[in-house]
DNA sequence: TGCTGCGATTGATAAATGTCAAACCTTCGT
DNA sequence: ACGAAGGTTTGACATTTATCAATCGCAGCA
């Protein structure tokens, strides 16, 4: 793998504390690949041969069952995905496709497991990462089970607002079709949900959202750190 | 903590490979406590002071938001819970209550973290356990998002049948009220769902289920290893 | 034995969500 | 500039799921 992205990857929590030697060894065995949009990188059920790192573009994780499909996450630079499958040497539970032209570093799972055994700092970082991912997944379950679709949308908007810097005006950064699937609703339902949030000060213009009555929206959404916070 | 349960706990994947010394050290710092039914052991948001091991009875993990409540998991002997919060030293995301008179071993989180650092085999086991839990949670998300409540019930019955040994006749082992919450439906809806499964050979008598047309039910449920299998 | 309380069921109704079809709009490539 | 493709919105309608109220039935207990 070329050198160019190494410093960025090295900065990830997952890799920042490991020894130089082990990091170089991981990188040495990896590939940097560029993919066009809409390429299915992983199909669920496949064995997990590589830990993936998105360094450019974006990748959607999704799942299929019985001819239905749902969006589970959208991975943006710089982050890894399918760490759990890699470590357990188990089949991937989700499929992955590029949403746009993307660059992905592929680290052979075998090397990840080998260096996990050799490098205590790396092992510690892996545990942190896994625990975080696990907790994020629990939060998603709570969001799904405890909230109506309207409430999920309202809270999503507040989270997205925060991610985008906190201003009253921000971009969705996701197609509405995909957002609908992510929030477990149909595009039609999402469209109507936006209208239902208008009384709470949500203005929609294409992918631009403006929140004109912040406290009204928060009052309706009732965000909870135990569901909506990234870090907790 | 008294000695009596140690051999059983030692057999758990999480503890079976660690050094004797470290295991004894963990146990030495732990408490065995007996709780009556319906005691709230943990309230979500609390800091995670102990890793819990249910050695007798059963414990429900559930979550609250906005005056609603949902059942997330039921823990039966012998298993641990809230490992992720313990490791991250983060607040618990779920509450826990005993369903019946139960005995629980409480291992101080601090000791778990300390010995994680000291014992590579324990660290490895923790990673396995976390990765498993993470994957189980992803499967739950897929189940929730991709299936209707009727399909969730049908697949639940097939899983429960397997857990109970695979015979045509088996017990639910859970109040229907709780099962409904676990499957994200109301008790009324669950009751009707059972009736809707009658054409597929599901007979209900109290908590006893008899599956008279196995292949019909499987045909309807379409279980997938990537959602329903324990081990994958 | 007969209460009592609570879970389970049933029926009627309401609310939430999905489906289908059509129209609209934006983007993109020729 | 034009047309095609596909995402978005809207309306009408169907289905799923929840809510409310009443009843049933069983387990625990005086």
mmCIF file of N, CA, C and O in Angstrom, chain B residues 120-168:
data_model
loop_
_atom_site.group_PDB
_atom_site.id
_atom_site.type_symbol
_atom_site.label_atom_id
_atom_site.label_comp_id
_atom_site.label_asym_id
_atom_site.label_seq_id
_atom_site.Cartn_x
_atom_site.Cartn_y
_atom_site.Cartn_z
ATOM 1 N N UNK B 120 -3.365 -12.030 28.838
ATOM 2 C CA UNK B 120 -3.653 -12.024 27.400
ATOM 3 C C UNK B 120 -4.782 -12.971 27.008
ATOM 4 O O UNK B 120 -5.561 -12.676 26.114
ATOM 5 N N UNK B 121 -4.845 -14.102 27.681
ATOM 6 C CA UNK B 121 -5.921 -15.035 27.348
ATOM 7 C C UNK B 121 -7.289 -14.454 27.708
ATOM 8 O O UNK B 121 -8.259 -14.634 26.987
ATOM 9 N N UNK B 122 -7.306 -13.773 28.833
ATOM 10 C CA UNK B 122 -8.550 -13.122 29.244
ATOM 11 C C UNK B 122 -8.911 -12.034 28.228
ATOM 12 O O UNK B 122 -10.077 -11.921 27.806
ATOM 13 N N UNK B 123 -7.929 -11.276 27.798
ATOM 14 C CA UNK B 123 -8.164 -10.216 26.814
ATOM 15 C C UNK B 123 -8.741 -10.808 25.527
ATOM 16 O O UNK B 123 -9.694 -10.270 24.949
ATOM 17 N N UNK B 124 -8.157 -11.902 25.111
ATOM 18 C CA UNK B 124 -8.635 -12.561 23.897
ATOM 19 C C UNK B 124 -10.083 -13.004 24.067
ATOM 20 O O UNK B 124 -10.921 -12.827 23.176
ATOM 21 N N UNK B 125 -10.379 -13.579 25.224
ATOM 22 C CA UNK B 125 -11.753 -14.048 25.481
ATOM 23 C C UNK B 125 -12.735 -12.881 25.504
ATOM 24 O O UNK B 125 -13.868 -12.986 25.016
ATOM 25 N N UNK B 126 -12.289 -11.774 26.055
ATOM 26 C CA UNK B 126 -13.147 -10.592 26.095
ATOM 27 C C UNK B 126 -13.461 -10.106 24.689
ATOM 28 O O UNK B 126 -14.604 -9.762 24.360
ATOM 29 N N UNK B 127 -12.437 -10.103 23.846
ATOM 30 C CA UNK B 127 -12.667 -9.677 22.462
ATOM 31 C C UNK B 127 -13.689 -10.597 21.781
ATOM 32 O O UNK B 127 -14.594 -10.135 21.088
ATOM 33 N N UNK B 128 -13.539 -11.890 22.008
ATOM 34 C CA UNK B 128 -14.496 -12.849 21.419
ATOM 35 C C UNK B 128 -15.911 -12.564 21.895
ATOM 36 O O UNK B 128 -16.859 -12.516 21.115
ATOM 37 N N UNK B 129 -16.013 -12.386 23.198
ATOM 38 C CA UNK B 129 -17.325 -12.156 23.797
ATOM 39 C C UNK B 129 -17.949 -10.858 23.275
ATOM 40 O O UNK B 129 -19.134 -10.822 22.917
ATOM 41 N N UNK B 130 -17.146 -9.811 23.220
ATOM 42 C CA UNK B 130 -17.644 -8.533 22.726
ATOM 43 C C UNK B 130 -18.072 -8.641 21.271
ATOM 44 O O UNK B 130 -19.129 -8.152 20.876
ATOM 45 N N UNK B 131 -17.230 -9.286 20.473
ATOM 46 C CA UNK B 131 -17.544 -9.421 19.048
ATOM 47 C C UNK B 131 -18.838 -10.212 18.881
ATOM 48 O O UNK B 131 -19.698 -9.853 18.070
ATOM 49 N N UNK B 132 -18.998 -11.259 19.678
ATOM 50 C CA UNK B 132 -20.246 -12.042 19.620
ATOM 51 C C UNK B 132 -21.453 -11.199 19.963
ATOM 52 O O UNK B 132 -22.478 -11.235 19.288
ATOM 53 N N UNK B 133 -21.320 -10.462 21.061
ATOM 54 C CA UNK B 133 -22.433 -9.624 21.498
ATOM 55 C C UNK B 133 -22.772 -8.583 20.454
ATOM 56 O O UNK B 133 -23.946 -8.338 20.154
ATOM 57 N N UNK B 134 -21.761 -7.989 19.902
ATOM 58 C CA UNK B 134 -21.931 -6.982 18.861
ATOM 59 C C UNK B 134 -22.693 -7.597 17.684
ATOM 60 O O UNK B 134 -23.692 -7.057 17.192
ATOM 61 N N UNK B 135 -22.241 -8.756 17.265
ATOM 62 C CA UNK B 135 -22.885 -9.402 16.123
ATOM 63 C C UNK B 135 -24.324 -9.797 16.458
ATOM 64 O O UNK B 135 -25.218 -9.663 15.633
ATOM 65 N N UNK B 136 -24.541 -10.251 17.670
ATOM 66 C CA UNK B 136 -25.917 -10.590 18.063
ATOM 67 C C UNK B 136 -26.804 -9.360 17.986
ATOM 68 O O UNK B 136 -27.970 -9.432 17.574
ATOM 69 N N UNK B 137 -26.242 -8.222 18.358
ATOM 70 C CA UNK B 137 -27.023 -6.997 18.328
ATOM 71 C C UNK B 137 -27.340 -6.565 16.888
ATOM 72 O O UNK B 137 -28.437 -6.083 16.598
ATOM 73 N N UNK B 138 -26.389 -6.755 16.007
ATOM 74 C CA UNK B 138 -26.629 -6.459 14.583
ATOM 75 C C UNK B 138 -27.738 -7.370 14.052
ATOM 76 O O UNK B 138 -28.629 -6.939 13.314
ATOM 77 N N UNK B 139 -27.693 -8.626 14.458
ATOM 78 C CA UNK B 139 -28.739 -9.558 14.011
ATOM 79 C C UNK B 139 -30.101 -9.098 14.495
ATOM 80 O O UNK B 139 -31.100 -9.185 13.768
ATOM 81 N N UNK B 140 -30.138 -8.610 15.725
ATOM 82 C CA UNK B 140 -31.399 -8.117 16.276
ATOM 83 C C UNK B 140 -31.909 -6.938 15.445
ATOM 84 O O UNK B 140 -33.109 -6.832 15.161
ATOM 85 N N UNK B 141 -31.013 -6.074 15.064
ATOM 86 C CA UNK B 141 -31.405 -4.927 14.235
ATOM 87 C C UNK B 141 -31.990 -5.409 12.903
ATOM 88 O O UNK B 141 -33.026 -4.909 12.434
ATOM 89 N N UNK B 142 -31.344 -6.396 12.306
ATOM 90 C CA UNK B 142 -31.846 -6.916 11.033
ATOM 91 C C UNK B 142 -33.227 -7.524 11.215
ATOM 92 O O UNK B 142 -34.139 -7.314 10.406
ATOM 93 N N UNK B 143 -33.369 -8.297 12.293
ATOM 94 C CA UNK B 143 -34.656 -8.912 12.598
ATOM 95 C C UNK B 143 -35.750 -7.851 12.702
ATOM 96 O O UNK B 143 -36.832 -7.975 12.122
ATOM 97 N N UNK B 144 -35.417 -6.778 13.421
ATOM 98 C CA UNK B 144 -36.402 -5.711 13.640
ATOM 99 C C UNK B 144 -36.739 -4.955 12.364
ATOM 100 O O UNK B 144 -37.897 -4.611 12.121
ATOM 101 N N UNK B 145 -35.721 -4.702 11.554
ATOM 102 C CA UNK B 145 -35.945 -3.834 10.405
ATOM 103 C C UNK B 145 -36.462 -4.570 9.184
ATOM 104 O O UNK B 145 -37.156 -3.990 8.356
ATOM 105 N N UNK B 146 -36.104 -5.823 9.072
ATOM 106 C CA UNK B 146 -36.442 -6.522 7.826
ATOM 107 C C UNK B 146 -37.706 -7.367 7.926
ATOM 108 O O UNK B 146 -38.232 -7.816 6.919
ATOM 109 N N UNK B 147 -38.185 -7.599 9.145
ATOM 110 C CA UNK B 147 -39.315 -8.509 9.304
ATOM 111 C C UNK B 147 -40.526 -7.833 9.920
ATOM 112 O O UNK B 147 -40.388 -6.919 10.720
ATOM 113 N N UNK B 148 -41.686 -8.330 9.562
ATOM 114 C CA UNK B 148 -42.907 -7.891 10.231
ATOM 115 C C UNK B 148 -42.987 -8.594 11.586
ATOM 116 O O UNK B 148 -42.243 -9.535 11.856
ATOM 117 N N UNK B 149 -43.906 -8.160 12.414
ATOM 118 C CA UNK B 149 -43.992 -8.764 13.740
ATOM 119 C C UNK B 149 -44.368 -10.242 13.645
ATOM 120 O O UNK B 149 -43.897 -11.058 14.426
ATOM 121 N N UNK B 150 -45.188 -10.587 12.668
ATOM 122 C CA UNK B 150 -45.572 -11.985 12.494
ATOM 123 C C UNK B 150 -44.351 -12.832 12.132
ATOM 124 O O UNK B 150 -44.155 -13.935 12.656
ATOM 125 N N UNK B 151 -43.531 -12.300 11.254
ATOM 126 C CA UNK B 151 -42.316 -13.018 10.857
ATOM 127 C C UNK B 151 -41.340 -13.118 12.025
ATOM 128 O O UNK B 151 -40.677 -14.152 12.198
ATOM 129 N N UNK B 152 -41.259 -12.055 12.831
ATOM 130 C CA UNK B 152 -40.373 -12.124 13.996
ATOM 131 C C UNK B 152 -40.836 -13.218 14.950
ATOM 132 O O UNK B 152 -40.030 -13.994 15.465
ATOM 133 N N UNK B 153 -42.142 -13.280 15.173
ATOM 134 C CA UNK B 153 -42.660 -14.322 16.066
ATOM 135 C C UNK B 153 -42.365 -15.715 15.508
ATOM 136 O O UNK B 153 -41.884 -16.592 16.232
ATOM 137 N N UNK B 154 -42.640 -15.913 14.230
ATOM 138 C CA UNK B 154 -42.419 -17.233 13.623
ATOM 139 C C UNK B 154 -40.959 -17.649 13.786
ATOM 140 O O UNK B 154 -40.669 -18.783 14.188
ATOM 141 N N UNK B 155 -40.048 -16.734 13.516
ATOM 142 C CA UNK B 155 -38.638 -17.070 13.646
ATOM 143 C C UNK B 155 -38.233 -17.250 15.107
ATOM 144 O O UNK B 155 -37.394 -18.094 15.422
ATOM 145 N N UNK B 156 -38.830 -16.478 15.985
ATOM 146 C CA UNK B 156 -38.547 -16.660 17.398
ATOM 147 C C UNK B 156 -38.941 -18.068 17.836
ATOM 148 O O UNK B 156 -38.202 -18.743 18.564
ATOM 149 N N UNK B 157 -40.120 -18.501 17.391
ATOM 150 C CA UNK B 157 -40.582 -19.831 17.780
ATOM 151 C C UNK B 157 -39.607 -20.903 17.296
ATOM 152 O O UNK B 157 -39.283 -21.840 18.030
ATOM 153 N N UNK B 158 -39.108 -20.751 16.088
ATOM 154 C CA UNK B 158 -38.157 -21.739 15.574
ATOM 155 C C UNK B 158 -36.862 -21.730 16.397
ATOM 156 O O UNK B 158 -36.300 -22.780 16.698
ATOM 157 N N UNK B 159 -36.417 -20.537 16.769
ATOM 158 C CA UNK B 159 -35.203 -20.464 17.591
ATOM 159 C C UNK B 159 -35.445 -21.079 18.962
ATOM 160 O O UNK B 159 -34.622 -21.843 19.471
ATOM 161 N N UNK B 160 -36.578 -20.750 19.541
ATOM 162 C CA UNK B 160 -36.890 -21.282 20.870
ATOM 163 C C UNK B 160 -37.017 -22.807 20.813
ATOM 164 O O UNK B 160 -36.558 -23.506 21.706
ATOM 165 N N UNK B 161 -37.610 -23.279 19.748
ATOM 166 C CA UNK B 161 -37.733 -24.727 19.558
ATOM 167 C C UNK B 161 -36.346 -25.377 19.581
ATOM 168 O O UNK B 161 -36.126 -26.382 20.262
ATOM 169 N N UNK B 162 -35.414 -24.773 18.860
ATOM 170 C CA UNK B 162 -34.048 -25.303 18.836
ATOM 171 C C UNK B 162 -33.420 -25.278 20.227
ATOM 172 O O UNK B 162 -32.829 -26.258 20.679
ATOM 173 N N UNK B 163 -33.557 -24.139 20.909
ATOM 174 C CA UNK B 163 -32.991 -24.032 22.260
ATOM 175 C C UNK B 163 -33.548 -25.101 23.189
ATOM 176 O O UNK B 163 -32.856 -25.603 24.066
ATOM 177 N N UNK B 164 -34.804 -25.435 22.987
ATOM 178 C CA UNK B 164 -35.467 -26.387 23.876
ATOM 179 C C UNK B 164 -35.229 -27.835 23.453
ATOM 180 O O UNK B 164 -35.812 -28.746 24.029
ATOM 181 N N UNK B 165 -34.426 -28.026 22.427
ATOM 182 C CA UNK B 165 -34.063 -29.389 22.074
ATOM 183 C C UNK B 165 -34.537 -29.820 20.695
ATOM 184 O O UNK B 165 -34.109 -30.859 20.179
ATOM 185 N N UNK B 166 -35.436 -29.056 20.091
ATOM 186 C CA UNK B 166 -35.790 -29.347 18.700
ATOM 187 C C UNK B 166 -37.071 -30.147 18.507
ATOM 188 O O UNK B 166 -37.495 -30.358 17.372
ATOM 189 N N UNK B 167 -37.699 -30.588 19.597
ATOM 190 C CA UNK B 167 -38.926 -31.363 19.461
ATOM 191 C C UNK B 167 -40.110 -30.514 19.003
ATOM 192 O O UNK B 167 -40.059 -29.286 19.038
ATOM 193 N N UNK B 168 -41.171 -31.191 18.584
ATOM 194 C CA UNK B 168 -42.353 -30.475 18.094
ATOM 195 C C UNK B 168 -43.023 -29.698 19.229
ATOM 196 O O UNK B 168 -43.690 -28.699 18.996
#
